[in-house]
Coordinates of C-alpha atoms in Angstrom, one line a residue:
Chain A
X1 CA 136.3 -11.7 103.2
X2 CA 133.3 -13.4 101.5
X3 CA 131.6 -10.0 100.1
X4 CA 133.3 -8.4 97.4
X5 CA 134.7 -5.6 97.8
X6 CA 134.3 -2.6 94.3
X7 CA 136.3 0.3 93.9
X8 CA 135.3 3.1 91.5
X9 CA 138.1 5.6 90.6
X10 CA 139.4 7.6 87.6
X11 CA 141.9 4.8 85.3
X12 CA 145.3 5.1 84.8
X13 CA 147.8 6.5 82.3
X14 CA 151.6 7.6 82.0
X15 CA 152.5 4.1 83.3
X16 CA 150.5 4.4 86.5
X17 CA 146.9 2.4 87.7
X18 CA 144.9 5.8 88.1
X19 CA 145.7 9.3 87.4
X20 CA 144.0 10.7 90.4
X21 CA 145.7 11.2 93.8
X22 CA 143.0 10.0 96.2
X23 CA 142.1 7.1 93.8
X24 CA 146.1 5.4 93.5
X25 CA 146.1 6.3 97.3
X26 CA 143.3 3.9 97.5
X27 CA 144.9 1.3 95.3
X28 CA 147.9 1.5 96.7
X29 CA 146.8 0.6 100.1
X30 CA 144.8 -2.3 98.9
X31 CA 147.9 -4.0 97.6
X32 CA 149.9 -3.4 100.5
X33 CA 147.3 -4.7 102.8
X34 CA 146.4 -7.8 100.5
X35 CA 142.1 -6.5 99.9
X36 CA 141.1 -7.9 97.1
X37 CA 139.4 -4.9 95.3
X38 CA 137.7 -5.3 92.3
X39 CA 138.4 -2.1 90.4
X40 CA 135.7 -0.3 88.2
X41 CA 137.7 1.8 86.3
X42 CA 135.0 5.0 85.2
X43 CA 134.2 5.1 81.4
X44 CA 131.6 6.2 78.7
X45 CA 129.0 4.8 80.3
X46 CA 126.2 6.6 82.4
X47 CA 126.5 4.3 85.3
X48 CA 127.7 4.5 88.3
X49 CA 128.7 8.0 90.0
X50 CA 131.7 10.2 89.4
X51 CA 131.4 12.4 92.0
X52 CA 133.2 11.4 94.9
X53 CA 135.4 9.1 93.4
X54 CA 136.6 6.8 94.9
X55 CA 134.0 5.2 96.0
X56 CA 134.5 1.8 97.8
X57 CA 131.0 -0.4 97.3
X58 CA 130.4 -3.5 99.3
X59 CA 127.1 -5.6 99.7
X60 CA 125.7 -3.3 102.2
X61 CA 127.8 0.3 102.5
X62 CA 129.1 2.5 100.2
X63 CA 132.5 4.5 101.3
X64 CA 133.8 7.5 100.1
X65 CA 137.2 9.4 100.7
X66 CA 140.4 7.8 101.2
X67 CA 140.5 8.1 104.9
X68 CA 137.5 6.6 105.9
X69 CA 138.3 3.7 103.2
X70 CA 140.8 3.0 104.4
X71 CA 139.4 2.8 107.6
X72 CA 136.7 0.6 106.6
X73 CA 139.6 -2.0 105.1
X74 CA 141.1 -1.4 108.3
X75 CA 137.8 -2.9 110.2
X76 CA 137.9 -5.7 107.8
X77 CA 141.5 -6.3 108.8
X78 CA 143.2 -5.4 105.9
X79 CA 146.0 -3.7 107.6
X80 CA 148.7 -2.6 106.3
X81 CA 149.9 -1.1 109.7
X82 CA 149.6 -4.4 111.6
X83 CA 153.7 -4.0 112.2
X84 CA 153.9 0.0 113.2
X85 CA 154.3 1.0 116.2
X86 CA 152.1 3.4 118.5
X87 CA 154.6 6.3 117.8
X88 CA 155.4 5.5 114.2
X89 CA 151.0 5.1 114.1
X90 CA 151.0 8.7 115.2
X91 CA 154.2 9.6 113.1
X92 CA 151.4 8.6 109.8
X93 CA 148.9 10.6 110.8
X94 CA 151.5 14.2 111.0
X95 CA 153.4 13.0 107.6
X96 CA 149.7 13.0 106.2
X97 CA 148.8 16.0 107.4
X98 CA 151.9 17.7 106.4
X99 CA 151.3 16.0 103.1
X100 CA 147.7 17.7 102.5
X101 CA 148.2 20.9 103.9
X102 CA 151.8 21.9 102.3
X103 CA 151.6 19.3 98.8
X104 CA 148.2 19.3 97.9
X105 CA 147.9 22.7 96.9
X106 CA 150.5 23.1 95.0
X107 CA 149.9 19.3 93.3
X108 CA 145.9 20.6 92.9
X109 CA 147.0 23.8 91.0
X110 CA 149.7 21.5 88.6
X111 CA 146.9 19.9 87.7
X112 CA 144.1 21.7 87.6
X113 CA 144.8 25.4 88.1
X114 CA 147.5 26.4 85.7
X115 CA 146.3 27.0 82.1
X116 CA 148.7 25.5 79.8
X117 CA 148.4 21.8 81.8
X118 CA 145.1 21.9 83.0
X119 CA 143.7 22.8 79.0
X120 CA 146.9 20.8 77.4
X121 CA 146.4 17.6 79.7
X122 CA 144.0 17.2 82.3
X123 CA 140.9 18.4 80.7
X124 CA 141.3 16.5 77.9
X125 CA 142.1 13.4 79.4
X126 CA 139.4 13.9 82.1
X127 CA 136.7 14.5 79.7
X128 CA 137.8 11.4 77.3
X129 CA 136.9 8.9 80.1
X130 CA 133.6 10.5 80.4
X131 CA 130.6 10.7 78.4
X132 CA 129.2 13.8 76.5
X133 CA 127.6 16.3 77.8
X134 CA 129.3 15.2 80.8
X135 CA 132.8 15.7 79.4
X136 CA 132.0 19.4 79.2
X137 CA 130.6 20.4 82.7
X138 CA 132.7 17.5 84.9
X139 CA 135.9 18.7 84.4
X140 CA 135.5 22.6 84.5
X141 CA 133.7 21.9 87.9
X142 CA 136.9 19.8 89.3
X143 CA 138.6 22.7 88.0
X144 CA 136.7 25.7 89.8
X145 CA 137.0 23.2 93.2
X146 CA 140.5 22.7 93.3
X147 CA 140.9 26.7 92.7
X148 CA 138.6 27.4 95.6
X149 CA 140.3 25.2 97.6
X150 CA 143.4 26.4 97.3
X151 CA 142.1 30.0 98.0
X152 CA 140.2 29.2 100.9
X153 CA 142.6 27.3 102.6
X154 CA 145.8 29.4 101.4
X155 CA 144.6 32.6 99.9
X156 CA 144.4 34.5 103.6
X157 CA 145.7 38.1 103.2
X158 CA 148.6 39.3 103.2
X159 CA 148.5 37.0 99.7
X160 CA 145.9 38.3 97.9
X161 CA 146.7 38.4 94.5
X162 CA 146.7 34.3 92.9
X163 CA 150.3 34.5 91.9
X164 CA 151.5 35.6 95.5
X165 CA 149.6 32.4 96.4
X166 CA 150.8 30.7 93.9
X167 CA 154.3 31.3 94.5
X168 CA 153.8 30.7 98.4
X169 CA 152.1 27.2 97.8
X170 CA 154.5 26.2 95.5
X171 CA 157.5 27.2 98.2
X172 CA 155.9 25.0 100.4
X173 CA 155.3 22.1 98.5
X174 CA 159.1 22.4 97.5
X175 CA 159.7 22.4 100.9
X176 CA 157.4 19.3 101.7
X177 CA 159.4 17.2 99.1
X178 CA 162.6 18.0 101.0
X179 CA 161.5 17.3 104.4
X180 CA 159.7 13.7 102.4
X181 CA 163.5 13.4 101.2
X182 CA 165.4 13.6 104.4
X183 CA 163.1 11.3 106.6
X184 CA 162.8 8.8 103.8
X185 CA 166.5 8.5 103.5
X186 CA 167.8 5.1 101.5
X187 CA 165.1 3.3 103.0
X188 CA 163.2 1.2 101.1
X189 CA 159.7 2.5 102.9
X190 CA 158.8 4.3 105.8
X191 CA 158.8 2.6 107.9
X192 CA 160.9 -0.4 107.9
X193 CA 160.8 -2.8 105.1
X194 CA 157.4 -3.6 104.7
X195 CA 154.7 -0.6 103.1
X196 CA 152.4 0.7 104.8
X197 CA 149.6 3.5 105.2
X198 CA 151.9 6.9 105.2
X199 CA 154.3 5.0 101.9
X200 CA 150.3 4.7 100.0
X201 CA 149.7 9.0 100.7
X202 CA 153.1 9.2 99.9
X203 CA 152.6 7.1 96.5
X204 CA 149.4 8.6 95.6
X205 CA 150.4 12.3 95.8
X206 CA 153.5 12.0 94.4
X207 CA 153.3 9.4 91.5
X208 CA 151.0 11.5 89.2
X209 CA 152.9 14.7 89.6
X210 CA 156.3 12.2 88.7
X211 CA 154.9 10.2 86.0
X212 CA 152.7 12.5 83.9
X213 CA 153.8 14.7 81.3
X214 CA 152.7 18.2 81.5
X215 CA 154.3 21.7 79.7
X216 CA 154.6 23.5 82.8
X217 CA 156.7 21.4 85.0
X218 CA 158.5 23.4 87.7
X219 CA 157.1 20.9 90.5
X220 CA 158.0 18.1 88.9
X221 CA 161.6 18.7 87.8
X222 CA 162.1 19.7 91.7
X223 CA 161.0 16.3 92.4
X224 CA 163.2 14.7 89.6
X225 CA 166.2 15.9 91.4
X226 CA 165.2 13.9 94.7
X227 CA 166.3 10.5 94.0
X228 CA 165.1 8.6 97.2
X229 CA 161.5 9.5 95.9
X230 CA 161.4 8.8 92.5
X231 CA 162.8 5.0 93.1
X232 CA 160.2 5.1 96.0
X233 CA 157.6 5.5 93.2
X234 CA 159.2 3.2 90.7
X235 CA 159.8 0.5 93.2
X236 CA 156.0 0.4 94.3
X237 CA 154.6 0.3 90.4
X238 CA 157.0 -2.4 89.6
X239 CA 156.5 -4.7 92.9
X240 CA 152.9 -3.7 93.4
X241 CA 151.7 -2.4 90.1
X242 CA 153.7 -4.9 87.9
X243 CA 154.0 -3.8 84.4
X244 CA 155.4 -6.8 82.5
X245 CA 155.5 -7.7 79.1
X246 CA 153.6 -10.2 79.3
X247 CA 150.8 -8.3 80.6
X248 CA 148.1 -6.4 79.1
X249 CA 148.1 -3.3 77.2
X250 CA 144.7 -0.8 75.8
X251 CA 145.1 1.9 74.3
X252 CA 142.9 5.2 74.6
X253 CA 143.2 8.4 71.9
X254 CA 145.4 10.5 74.1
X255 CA 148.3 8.3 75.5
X256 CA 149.6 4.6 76.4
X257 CA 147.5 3.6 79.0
X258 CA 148.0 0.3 81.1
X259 CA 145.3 -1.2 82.8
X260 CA 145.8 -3.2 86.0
X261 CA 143.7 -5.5 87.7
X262 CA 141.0 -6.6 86.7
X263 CA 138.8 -4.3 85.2
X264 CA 135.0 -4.6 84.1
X265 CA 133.2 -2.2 82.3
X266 CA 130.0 -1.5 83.8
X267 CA 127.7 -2.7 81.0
X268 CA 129.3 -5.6 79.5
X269 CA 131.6 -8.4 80.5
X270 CA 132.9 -9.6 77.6
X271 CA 133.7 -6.1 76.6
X272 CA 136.7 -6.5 78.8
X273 CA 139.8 -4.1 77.8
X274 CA 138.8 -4.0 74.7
X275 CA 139.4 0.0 73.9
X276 CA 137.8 1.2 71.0
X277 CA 141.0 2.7 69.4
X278 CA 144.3 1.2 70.2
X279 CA 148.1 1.9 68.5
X280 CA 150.4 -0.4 68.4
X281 CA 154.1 1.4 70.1
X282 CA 157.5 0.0 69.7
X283 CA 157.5 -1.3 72.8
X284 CA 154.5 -3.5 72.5
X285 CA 154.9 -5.0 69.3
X286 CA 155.8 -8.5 70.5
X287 CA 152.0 -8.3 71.7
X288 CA 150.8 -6.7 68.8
X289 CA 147.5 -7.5 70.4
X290 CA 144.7 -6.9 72.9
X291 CA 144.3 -9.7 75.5
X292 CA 141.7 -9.7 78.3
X293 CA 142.5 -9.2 81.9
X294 CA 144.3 -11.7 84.0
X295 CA 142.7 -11.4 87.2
X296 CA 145.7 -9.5 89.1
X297 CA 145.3 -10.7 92.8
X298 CA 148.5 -9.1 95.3
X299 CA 151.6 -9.6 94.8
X300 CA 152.4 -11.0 98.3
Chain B
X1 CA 164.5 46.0 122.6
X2 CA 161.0 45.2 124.0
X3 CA 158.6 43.1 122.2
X4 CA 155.0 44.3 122.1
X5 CA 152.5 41.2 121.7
X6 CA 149.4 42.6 120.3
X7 CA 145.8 40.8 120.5
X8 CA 142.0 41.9 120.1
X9 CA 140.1 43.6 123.0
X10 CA 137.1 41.9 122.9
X11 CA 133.9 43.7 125.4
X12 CA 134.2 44.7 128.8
X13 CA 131.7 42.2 130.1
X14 CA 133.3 39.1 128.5
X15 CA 136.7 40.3 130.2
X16 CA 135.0 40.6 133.6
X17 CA 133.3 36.9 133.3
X18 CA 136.5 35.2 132.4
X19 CA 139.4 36.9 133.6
X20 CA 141.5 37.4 131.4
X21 CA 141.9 37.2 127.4
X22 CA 144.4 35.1 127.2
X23 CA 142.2 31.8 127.1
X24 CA 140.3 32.1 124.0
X25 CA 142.8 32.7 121.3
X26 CA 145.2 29.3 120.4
X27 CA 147.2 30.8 118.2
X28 CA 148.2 34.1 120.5
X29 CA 148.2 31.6 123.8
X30 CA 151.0 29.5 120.9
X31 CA 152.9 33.1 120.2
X32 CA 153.0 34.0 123.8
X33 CA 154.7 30.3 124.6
X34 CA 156.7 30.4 122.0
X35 CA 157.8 33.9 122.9
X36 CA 158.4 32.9 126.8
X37 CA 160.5 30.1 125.6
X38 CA 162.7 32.1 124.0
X39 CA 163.2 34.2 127.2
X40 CA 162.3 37.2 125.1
X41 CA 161.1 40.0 126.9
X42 CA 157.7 40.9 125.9
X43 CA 155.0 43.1 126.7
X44 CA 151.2 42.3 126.1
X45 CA 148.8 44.8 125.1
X46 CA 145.2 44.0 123.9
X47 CA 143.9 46.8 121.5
X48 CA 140.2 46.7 119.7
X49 CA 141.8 47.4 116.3
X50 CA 144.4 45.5 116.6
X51 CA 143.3 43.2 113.9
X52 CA 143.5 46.2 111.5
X53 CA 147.0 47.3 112.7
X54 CA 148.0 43.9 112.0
X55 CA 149.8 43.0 108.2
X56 CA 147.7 40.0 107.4
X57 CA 144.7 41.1 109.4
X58 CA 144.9 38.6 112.3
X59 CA 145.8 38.7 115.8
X60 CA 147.8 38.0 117.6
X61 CA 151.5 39.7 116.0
X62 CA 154.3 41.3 117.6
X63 CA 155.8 44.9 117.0
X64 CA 159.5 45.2 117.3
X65 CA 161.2 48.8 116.7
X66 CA 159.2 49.5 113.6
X67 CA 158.5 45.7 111.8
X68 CA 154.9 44.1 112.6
X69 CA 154.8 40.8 112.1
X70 CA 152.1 38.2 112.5
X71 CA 151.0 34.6 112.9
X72 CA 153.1 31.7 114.4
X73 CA 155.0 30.2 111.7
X74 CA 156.2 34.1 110.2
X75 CA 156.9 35.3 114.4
X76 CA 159.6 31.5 114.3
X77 CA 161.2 33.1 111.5
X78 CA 161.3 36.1 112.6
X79 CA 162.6 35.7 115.9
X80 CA 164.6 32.9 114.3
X81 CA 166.8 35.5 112.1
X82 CA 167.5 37.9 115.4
X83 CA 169.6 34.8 116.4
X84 CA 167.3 33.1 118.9
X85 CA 165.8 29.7 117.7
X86 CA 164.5 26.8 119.8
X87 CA 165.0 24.2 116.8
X88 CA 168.4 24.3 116.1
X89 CA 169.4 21.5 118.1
X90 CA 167.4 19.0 115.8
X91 CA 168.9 17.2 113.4
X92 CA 166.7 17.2 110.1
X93 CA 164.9 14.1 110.3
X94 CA 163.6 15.5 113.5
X95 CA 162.6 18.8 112.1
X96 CA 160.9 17.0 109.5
X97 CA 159.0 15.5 112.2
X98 CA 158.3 18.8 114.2
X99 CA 157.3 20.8 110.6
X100 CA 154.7 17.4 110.1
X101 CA 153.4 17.3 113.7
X102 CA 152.7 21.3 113.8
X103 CA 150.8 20.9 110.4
X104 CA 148.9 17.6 112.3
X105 CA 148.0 20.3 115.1
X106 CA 146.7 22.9 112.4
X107 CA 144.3 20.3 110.0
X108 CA 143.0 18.4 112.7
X109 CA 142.5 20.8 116.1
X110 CA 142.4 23.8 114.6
X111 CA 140.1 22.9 112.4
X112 CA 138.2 21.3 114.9
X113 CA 137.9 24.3 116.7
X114 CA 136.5 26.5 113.9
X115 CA 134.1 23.8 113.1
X116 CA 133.0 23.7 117.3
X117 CA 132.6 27.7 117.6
X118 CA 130.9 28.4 113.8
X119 CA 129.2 25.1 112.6
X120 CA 128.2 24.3 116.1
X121 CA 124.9 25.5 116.1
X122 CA 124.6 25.4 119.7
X123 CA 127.6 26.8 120.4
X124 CA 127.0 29.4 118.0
X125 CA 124.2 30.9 119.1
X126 CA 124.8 31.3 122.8
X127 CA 128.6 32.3 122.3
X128 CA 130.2 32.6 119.6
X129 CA 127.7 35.0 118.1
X130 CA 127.9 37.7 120.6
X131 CA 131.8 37.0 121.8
X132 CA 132.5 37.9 117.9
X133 CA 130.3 40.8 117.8
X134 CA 130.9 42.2 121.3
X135 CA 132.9 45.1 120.2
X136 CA 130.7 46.8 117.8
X137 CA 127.1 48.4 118.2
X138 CA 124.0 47.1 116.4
X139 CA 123.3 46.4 113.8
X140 CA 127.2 45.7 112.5
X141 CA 127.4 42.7 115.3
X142 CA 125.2 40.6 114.0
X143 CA 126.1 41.1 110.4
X144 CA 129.7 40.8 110.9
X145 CA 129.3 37.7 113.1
X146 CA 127.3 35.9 110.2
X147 CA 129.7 37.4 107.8
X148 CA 132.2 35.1 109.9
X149 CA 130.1 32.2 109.8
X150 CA 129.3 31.7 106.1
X151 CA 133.1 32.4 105.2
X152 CA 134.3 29.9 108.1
X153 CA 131.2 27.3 106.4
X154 CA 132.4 27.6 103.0
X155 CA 136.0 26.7 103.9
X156 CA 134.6 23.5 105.9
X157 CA 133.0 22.4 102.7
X158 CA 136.1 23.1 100.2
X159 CA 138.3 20.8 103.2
X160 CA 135.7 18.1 103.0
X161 CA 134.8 19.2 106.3
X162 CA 131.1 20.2 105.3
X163 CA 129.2 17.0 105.7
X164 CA 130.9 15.6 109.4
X165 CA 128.8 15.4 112.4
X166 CA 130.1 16.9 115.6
X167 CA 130.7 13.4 116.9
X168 CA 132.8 12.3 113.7
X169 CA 134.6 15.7 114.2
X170 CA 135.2 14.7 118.1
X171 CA 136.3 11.3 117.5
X172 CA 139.1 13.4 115.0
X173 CA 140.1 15.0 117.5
X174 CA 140.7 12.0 120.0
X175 CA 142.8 10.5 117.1
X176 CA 144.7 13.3 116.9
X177 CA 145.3 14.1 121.0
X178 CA 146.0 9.7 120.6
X179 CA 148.9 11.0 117.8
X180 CA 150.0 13.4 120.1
X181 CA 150.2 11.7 123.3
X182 CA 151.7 8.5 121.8
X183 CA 154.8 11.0 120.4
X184 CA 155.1 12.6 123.8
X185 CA 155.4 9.4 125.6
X186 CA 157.1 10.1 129.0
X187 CA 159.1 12.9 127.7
X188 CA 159.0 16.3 129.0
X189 CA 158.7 18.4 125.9
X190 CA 158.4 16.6 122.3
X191 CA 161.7 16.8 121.6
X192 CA 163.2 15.7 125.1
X193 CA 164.8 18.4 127.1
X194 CA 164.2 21.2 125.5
X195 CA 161.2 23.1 124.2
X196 CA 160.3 23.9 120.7
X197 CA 157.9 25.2 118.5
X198 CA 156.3 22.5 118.4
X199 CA 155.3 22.8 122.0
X200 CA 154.4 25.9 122.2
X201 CA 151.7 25.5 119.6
X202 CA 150.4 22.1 121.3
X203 CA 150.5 24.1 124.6
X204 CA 148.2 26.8 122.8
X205 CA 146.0 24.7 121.7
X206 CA 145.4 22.2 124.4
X207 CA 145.3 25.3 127.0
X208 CA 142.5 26.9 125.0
X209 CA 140.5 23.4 124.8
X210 CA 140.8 23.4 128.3
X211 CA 140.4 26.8 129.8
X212 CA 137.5 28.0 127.4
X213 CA 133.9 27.0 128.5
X214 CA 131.3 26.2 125.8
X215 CA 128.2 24.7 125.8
X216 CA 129.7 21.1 126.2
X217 CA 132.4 19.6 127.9
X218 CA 133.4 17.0 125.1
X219 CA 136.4 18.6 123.7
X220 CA 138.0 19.2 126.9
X221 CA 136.9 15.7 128.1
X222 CA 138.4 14.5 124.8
X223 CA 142.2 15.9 126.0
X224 CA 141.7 15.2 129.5
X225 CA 141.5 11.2 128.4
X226 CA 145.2 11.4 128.0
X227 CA 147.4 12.5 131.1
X228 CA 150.8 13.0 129.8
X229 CA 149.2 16.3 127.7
X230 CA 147.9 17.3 130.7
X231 CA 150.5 17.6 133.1
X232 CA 152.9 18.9 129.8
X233 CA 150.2 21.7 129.8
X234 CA 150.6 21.8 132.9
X235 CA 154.4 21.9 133.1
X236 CA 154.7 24.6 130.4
X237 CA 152.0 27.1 132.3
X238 CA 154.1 26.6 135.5
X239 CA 157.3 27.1 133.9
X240 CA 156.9 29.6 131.4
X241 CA 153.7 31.9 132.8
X242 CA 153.4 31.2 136.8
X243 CA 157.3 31.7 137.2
X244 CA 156.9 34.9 135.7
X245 CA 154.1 36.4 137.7
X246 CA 151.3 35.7 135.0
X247 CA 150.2 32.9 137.2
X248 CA 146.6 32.0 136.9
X249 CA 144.0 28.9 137.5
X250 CA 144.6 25.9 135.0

């Protein structure tokens, strides 16, 4: 398609494009269907919105939430599905729904609800790729909405003490995982051999609770045992999301971070991955520098 | 052992107009499937309190001997660990399947439904309003029934639910009868020959689309697009509620 198509979402870290669920979801999708987004990772500057990230811009509409994204790639046939058929269609839509209403929670509070990880790790990271005062309001507000969310959508009586809920949400998502397990099998994807909308929700939700590294971990180590879905995730970041030697590497305070596709800073173009603090790690010190961006169009 | 299936009373006038109770609640008209499925015998009684006597404070749940227990997925397990499943025969890729279809059934058309009866504004003020108040005297019906509304408004919001229009909520719902009816296919329950959960919670929901008259048709239009959930409602009413002399219009 002729009009360019910009994504806003939160970057990446731990080996993976973005940190946030909705936002790799997103990605994810636009590789599989072959979109060429242009991705505006959100930094220190004041522009653009954080809000409802992420945001898909285009000359004349601006789309939020990952559904009706992926919708509107869908309309501008980008689509992934194109080889599904009408039951394995309506097969995406109940895997997704089983995937919001038993996962999310429990992925919501990992991140964002339990103290040690959410003051440890996400706060910290969150407010580092946002400006001050910002850094101090946005992420405490993320906070207080994934904890409402979880206690208006799970808290009904008879739970009504957090840690009843807690320990109910967390059954579930357990749960979840295994039933992702079974119906994923040994197959490659989903569906077949080829990705498609259900393996992005599947990538999105699962790859930040896999790849990042957090003190209280019970979630995650349950999901280290199943096999079939951690080479799901690896498979996708090293087909889709290729991180090769000879690609490029920045460097924020807090952790490795690897940028993918390419990625402009709102204010400046020649500022392009150039972080302002960067550490050279044993595995990068055959390029013991920072290049620019290749342009990373799809891998098909 | 008799079961005892308990739901709300609602007024005396609202019982008159309709008939009978049993159209307005999904989730009991899902219990009361479910429970004829499993050939259990049960008994239905329709108290005011009953939310109160019930553990978690909504209606419908069953009383066995002397354990209450409540809502659909708790009443499978339940019934489930007496010895009397519908789901055993499924092998797991196929439970996995039934587990993500009954959660499809809960975010989109239950949701839906909430959104129709308290976001509505149309619907709200000429039924829903007085249907949720009827069993209490003035002033306590009108401040429970906004009560209801604000709490059912603030979990729309915290889903992402907040900002749809009634037509964006509609066209959800067609995508999800589409999801439904494409699994169904030409089968006779979801799972082939035999009935499970599943079914009785589609049946509950599609039955009280149907059956229970608001100020538009469009949700009930919306399931009647697609034949094959028809005639499974249908089927399951005939087989499960007329057979057994609790016959009444579809």
């Amino acid at each position: 398609m002729a009009a360019p198509l910009e994504l806003s979402c939160w970057g990446g870290g731990w080996g993976l494009p973005s940190v946030h669920s909705e936002s790799l979801v997103v990605m994810a999708y636009a590789k599989f269907s072959g979109a060429p987004l242009k991705v505006n990772v959100i930094d220190n500057t004041w522009r653009g919105s954080r809000g409802d990230v992420p945001i898909l811009t285009t000359e004349d509409n601006i789309v939020s939430q990952p559904a009706k994204i992926l919708n509107f790639l869908r309309k501008q046939k980008y689509n992934a599905d194109y080889e599904l058929s009408a039951k394995q269609g309506a097969d995406t839509l109940a895997y997704i729904a089983l995937l919001e209403e038993k996962l999310l929670p429990a992925v919501l509070h990992t991140f964002w609800v339990e103290s040690d990880n959410y003051f440890t790790v996400t706060k910290p990271w969150f407010a580092s790729q946002i400006p001050f005062p910002l850094s101090l309001i946005l992420p405490g507000r993320m906070s207080r909405g994934a904890l409402n969310r979880i206690l208006l959508t799970r808290g009904q009586p008879p739970l009504y003490h957090l840690r009843e809920v807690e320990a109910q949400i967390y059954r579930d998502a357990k749960e979840c995982l295994n039933l992702l397990s079974n119906r994923l099998g040994t197959s490659q994807f989903f569906f077949g051999n080829t990705p498609s909308t259900l393996d992005a929700y599947v990538f999105g939700f699962l790859a930040p609770l896999y790849k990042v590294r957090f003190p209280k971990i019970q979630l995650q180590e349950h999901l280290k045992q199943l096999s079939n879905l951690c080479r799901f995730c690896d498979d996708i970041l090293s087909s889709y999301f290729r991180i090769s030697l000879g690609a490029f590497s920045c460097v924020n305070r807090y952790q490795q971070q690897i940028d993918f596709g390419e990625v402009h800073s709102h204010d400046s173009t020649t500022r392009k991955l150039i972080a302002s603090e960067w550490r050279h790690l044993s595995s990068w010190t055959r390029y013991g520098r920072c290049k620019s961006a290749e342009t990373h169009t799809t891998c098909k | 052992m008799q079961l005892l299936l308990l739901c709300r009373e609602t007024s005396w006038s609202d019982i008159l107009c309709l008939g009978a109770e049993r159209e307005r609640d999904p989730v009991r008209n899902s219990v009361h499937a479910f429970l004829q499925m499993c050939n259990l015998p049960i008994k239905v009684v329709c108290r005011a309190n009953a939310e109160y006597m019930s553990p978690s404070g909504k209606v419908p749940f069953i009383h066995v001997g002397n354990q209450v227990v409540s809502e659909l997925g708790p009443i499978v397990q339940f019934v489930k660990a007496k010895g009397h499943s519908l789901s055993d025969g499924l092998d797991e890729v196929q439970k996995a399947e039934m587990k993500a279809y009954m959660e499809l059934v809960n975010n989109m058309l239950l949701t839906a439904e909430l959104y129709l009866q308290w976001c509505d504004e149309a619907t709200v003020g000429e039924i829903t309003h007085a249907r949720y108040g009827s069993p209490y005297p003035w002033p306590l019906n009108h401040i429970l029934a906004y009560q209801k509304q604000w709490e059912v408004k603030r979990k729309m919001k915290a889903i992402g639910w907040g900002k749809k229009t009634l037509d964006q909520v509609l066209e959800d719902v067609d995508q999800c009868c589409q999801a439904l009816s494409q699994r169904l296919g030409t089968q006779l329950y979801f799972f082939n020959k035999q009935p499970t959960e599943l079914d009785a919670l589609v049946f509950g929901h599609l039955y009280t689309i149907l059956t229970t008259q608001l100020t538009n048709d469009e949700l009930s239009e919306k399931v009647k697009n697609y034949s094959n959930l028809l005639a499974f409602c249908r089927r399951i009413e005939q087989h499960y509620f007329e057979d057994r002399g609790k016959g009444r219009l579809s």
